[in-house]
Tab-separated table of C-alpha atoms in Angstrom:
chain	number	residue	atom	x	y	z
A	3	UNK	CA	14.127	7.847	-31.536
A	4	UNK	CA	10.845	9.102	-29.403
A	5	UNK	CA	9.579	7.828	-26.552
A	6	UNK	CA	7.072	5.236	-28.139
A	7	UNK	CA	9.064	4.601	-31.220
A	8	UNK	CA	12.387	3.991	-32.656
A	9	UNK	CA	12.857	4.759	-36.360
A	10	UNK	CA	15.334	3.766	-38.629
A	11	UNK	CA	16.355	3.670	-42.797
A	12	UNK	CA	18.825	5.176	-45.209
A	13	UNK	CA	17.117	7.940	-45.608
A	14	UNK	CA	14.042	9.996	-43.609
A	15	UNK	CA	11.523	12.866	-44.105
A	16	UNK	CA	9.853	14.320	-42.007
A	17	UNK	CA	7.008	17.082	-42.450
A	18	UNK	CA	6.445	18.988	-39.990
A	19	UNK	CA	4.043	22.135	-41.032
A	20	UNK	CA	3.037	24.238	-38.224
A	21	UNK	CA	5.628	22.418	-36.197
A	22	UNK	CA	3.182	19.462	-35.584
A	23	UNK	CA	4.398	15.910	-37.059
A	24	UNK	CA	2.156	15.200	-40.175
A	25	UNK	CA	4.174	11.873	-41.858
A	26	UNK	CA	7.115	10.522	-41.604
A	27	UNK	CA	9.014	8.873	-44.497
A	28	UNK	CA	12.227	5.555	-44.312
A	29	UNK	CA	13.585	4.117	-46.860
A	30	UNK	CA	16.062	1.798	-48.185
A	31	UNK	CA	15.953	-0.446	-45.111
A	32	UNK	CA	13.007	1.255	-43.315
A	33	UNK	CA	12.487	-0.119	-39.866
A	34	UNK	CA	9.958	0.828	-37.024
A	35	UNK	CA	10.316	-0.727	-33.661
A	36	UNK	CA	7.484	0.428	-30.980
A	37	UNK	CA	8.220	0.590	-26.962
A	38	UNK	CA	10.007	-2.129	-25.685
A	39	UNK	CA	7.848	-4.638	-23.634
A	40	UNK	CA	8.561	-4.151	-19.737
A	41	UNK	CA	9.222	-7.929	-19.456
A	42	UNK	CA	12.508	-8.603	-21.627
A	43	UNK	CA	13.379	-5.137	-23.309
A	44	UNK	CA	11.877	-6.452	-26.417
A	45	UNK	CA	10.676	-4.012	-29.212
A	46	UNK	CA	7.681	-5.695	-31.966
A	47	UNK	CA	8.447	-3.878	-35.130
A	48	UNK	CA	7.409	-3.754	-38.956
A	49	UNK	CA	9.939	-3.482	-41.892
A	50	UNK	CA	10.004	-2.835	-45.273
A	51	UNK	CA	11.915	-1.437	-47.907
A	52	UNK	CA	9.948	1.732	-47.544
A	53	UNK	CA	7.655	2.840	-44.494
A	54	UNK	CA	5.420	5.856	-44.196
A	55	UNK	CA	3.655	6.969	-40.862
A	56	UNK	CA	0.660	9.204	-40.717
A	57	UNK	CA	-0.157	11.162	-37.679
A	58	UNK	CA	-3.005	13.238	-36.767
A	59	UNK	CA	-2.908	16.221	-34.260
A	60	UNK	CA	-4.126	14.876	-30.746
A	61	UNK	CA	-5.178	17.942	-27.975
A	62	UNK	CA	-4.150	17.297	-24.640
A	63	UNK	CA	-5.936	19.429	-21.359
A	64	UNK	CA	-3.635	22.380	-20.789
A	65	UNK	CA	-1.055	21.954	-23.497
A	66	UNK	CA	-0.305	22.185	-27.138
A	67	UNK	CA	-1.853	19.975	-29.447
A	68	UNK	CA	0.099	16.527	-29.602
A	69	UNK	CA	1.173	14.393	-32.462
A	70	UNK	CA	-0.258	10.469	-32.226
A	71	UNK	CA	0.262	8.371	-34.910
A	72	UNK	CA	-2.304	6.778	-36.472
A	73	UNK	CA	-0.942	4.814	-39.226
A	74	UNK	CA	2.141	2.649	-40.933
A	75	UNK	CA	2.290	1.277	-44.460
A	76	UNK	CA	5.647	-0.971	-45.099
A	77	UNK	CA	5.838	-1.440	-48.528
A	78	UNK	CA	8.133	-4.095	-50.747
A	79	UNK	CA	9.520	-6.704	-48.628
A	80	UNK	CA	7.251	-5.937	-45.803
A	81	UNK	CA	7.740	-7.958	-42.719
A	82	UNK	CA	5.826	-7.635	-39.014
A	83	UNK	CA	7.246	-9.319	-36.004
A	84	UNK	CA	4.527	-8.536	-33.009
A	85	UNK	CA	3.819	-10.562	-29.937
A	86	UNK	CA	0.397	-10.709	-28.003
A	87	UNK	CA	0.483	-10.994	-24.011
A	88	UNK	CA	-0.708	-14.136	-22.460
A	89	UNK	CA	-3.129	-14.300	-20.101
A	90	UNK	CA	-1.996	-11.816	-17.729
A	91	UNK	CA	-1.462	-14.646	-15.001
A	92	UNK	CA	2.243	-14.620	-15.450
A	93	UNK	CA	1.869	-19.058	-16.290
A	94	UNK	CA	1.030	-17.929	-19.902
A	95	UNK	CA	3.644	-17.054	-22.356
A	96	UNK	CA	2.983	-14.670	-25.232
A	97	UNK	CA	1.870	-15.654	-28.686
A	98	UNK	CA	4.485	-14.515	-31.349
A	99	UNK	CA	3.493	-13.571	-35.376
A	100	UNK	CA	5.716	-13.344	-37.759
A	101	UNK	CA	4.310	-12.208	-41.032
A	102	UNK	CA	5.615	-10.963	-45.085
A	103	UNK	CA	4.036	-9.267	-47.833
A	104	UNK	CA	4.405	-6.954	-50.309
A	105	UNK	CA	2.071	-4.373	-48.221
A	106	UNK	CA	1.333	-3.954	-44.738
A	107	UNK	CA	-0.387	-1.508	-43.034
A	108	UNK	CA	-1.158	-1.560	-39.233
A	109	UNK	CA	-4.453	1.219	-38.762
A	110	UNK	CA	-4.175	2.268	-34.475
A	111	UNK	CA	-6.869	2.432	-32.144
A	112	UNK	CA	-8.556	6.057	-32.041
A	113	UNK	CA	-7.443	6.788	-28.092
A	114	UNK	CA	-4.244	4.806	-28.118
A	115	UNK	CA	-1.248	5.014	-30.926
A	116	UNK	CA	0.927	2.479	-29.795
A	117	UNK	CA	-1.999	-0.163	-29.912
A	118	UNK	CA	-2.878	-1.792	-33.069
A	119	UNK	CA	-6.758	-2.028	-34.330
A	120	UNK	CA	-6.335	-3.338	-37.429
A	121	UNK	CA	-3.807	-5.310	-39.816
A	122	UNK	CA	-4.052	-5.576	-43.598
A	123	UNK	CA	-1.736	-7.258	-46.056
A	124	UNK	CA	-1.778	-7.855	-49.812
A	125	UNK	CA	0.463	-9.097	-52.453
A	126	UNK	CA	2.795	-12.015	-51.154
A	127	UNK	CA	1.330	-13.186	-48.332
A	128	UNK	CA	2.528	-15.373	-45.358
A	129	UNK	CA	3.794	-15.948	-42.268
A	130	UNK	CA	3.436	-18.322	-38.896
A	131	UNK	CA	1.324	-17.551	-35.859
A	132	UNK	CA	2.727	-19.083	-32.685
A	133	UNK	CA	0.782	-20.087	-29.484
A	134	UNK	CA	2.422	-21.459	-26.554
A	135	UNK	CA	0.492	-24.216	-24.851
A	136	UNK	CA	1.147	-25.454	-21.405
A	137	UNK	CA	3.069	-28.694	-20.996
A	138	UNK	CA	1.162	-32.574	-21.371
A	139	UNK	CA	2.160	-35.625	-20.134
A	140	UNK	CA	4.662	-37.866	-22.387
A	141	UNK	CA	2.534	-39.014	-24.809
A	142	UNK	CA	4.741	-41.462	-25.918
A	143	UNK	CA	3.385	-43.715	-22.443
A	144	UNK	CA	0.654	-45.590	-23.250
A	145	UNK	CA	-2.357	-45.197	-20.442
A	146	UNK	CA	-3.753	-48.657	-20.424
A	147	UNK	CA	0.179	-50.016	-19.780
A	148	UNK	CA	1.225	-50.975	-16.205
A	149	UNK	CA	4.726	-50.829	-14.680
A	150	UNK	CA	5.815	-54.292	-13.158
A	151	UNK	CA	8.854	-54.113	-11.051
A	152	UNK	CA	11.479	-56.293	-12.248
A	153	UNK	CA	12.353	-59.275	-9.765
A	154	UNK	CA	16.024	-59.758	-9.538
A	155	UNK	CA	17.359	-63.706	-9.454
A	156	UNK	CA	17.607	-65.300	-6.238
């Protein structure tokens, strides 16, 4: 568990030469869950039965060099679960993608390691993208129909 990143499986390794975080290794049940979203507590994750993280060695002004990652392969039974902020105007809700395949791997942005740049997937592929739209009118009334007020009996 890290700031940015919860990680869990059977088993982990971890290399660490030079005391800076290289890759990190789950297995049997490998599961990575990235910061929960400030709105609900929510964490988007990726899943497989194996997952292996690459890092590279970041420098920050005035301290030792940190560890970002830059990116995670899920392999066999690989699943994704990742939602996409709306519009930022609080009306719009997020979209939500839910994808499997035998291999996914999720490449980060250069500057940023908790946002993703790229997603590839082979083997088995599938999955459902979800985009919330804002509510229509029934569309079960018909426009050209007019309402008559019933007349009760005299």
């Amino acid at each position: 568990l890290a700031d940015d990143y919860e990680v869990k499986g059977d088993s982990l390794a971890i290399d660490t030469p030079a005391e800076i975080l290289k890759e990190l290794r789950a297995f049997r049940g490998a599961w990575v869950g990235f910061r929960p979203d400030s709105a609900q507590g929510e964490r988007d994750w990726l899943a497989g039965d194996s997952i292996t993280a690459f890092f590279v060695s970041r420098a920050v002004a005035g301290s030792a060099p940190r560890a970002a990652l830059q990116q995670l392969e899920a392999r066999r039974q690989a699943k994704s679960f990742y939602r996409l902020a709306g519009s930022g105007d609080g009306a719009t809700k997020p979209s939500i993608s839910y994808a499997r395949a035998d291999k996914i791997v999720l490449t980060m942005q250069g500057g940023d390691s908790l946002k993703v740049q790229r997603v590839e997937m082979s083997g088995n592929v599938d999955g459902v993208q979800l985009q919330p739209q804002a509510a229509r009118k029934d569309s079960t009334a018909r426009a050209d129909s007019v309402r008559i007020k019933p007349r009760l009996p005299s």
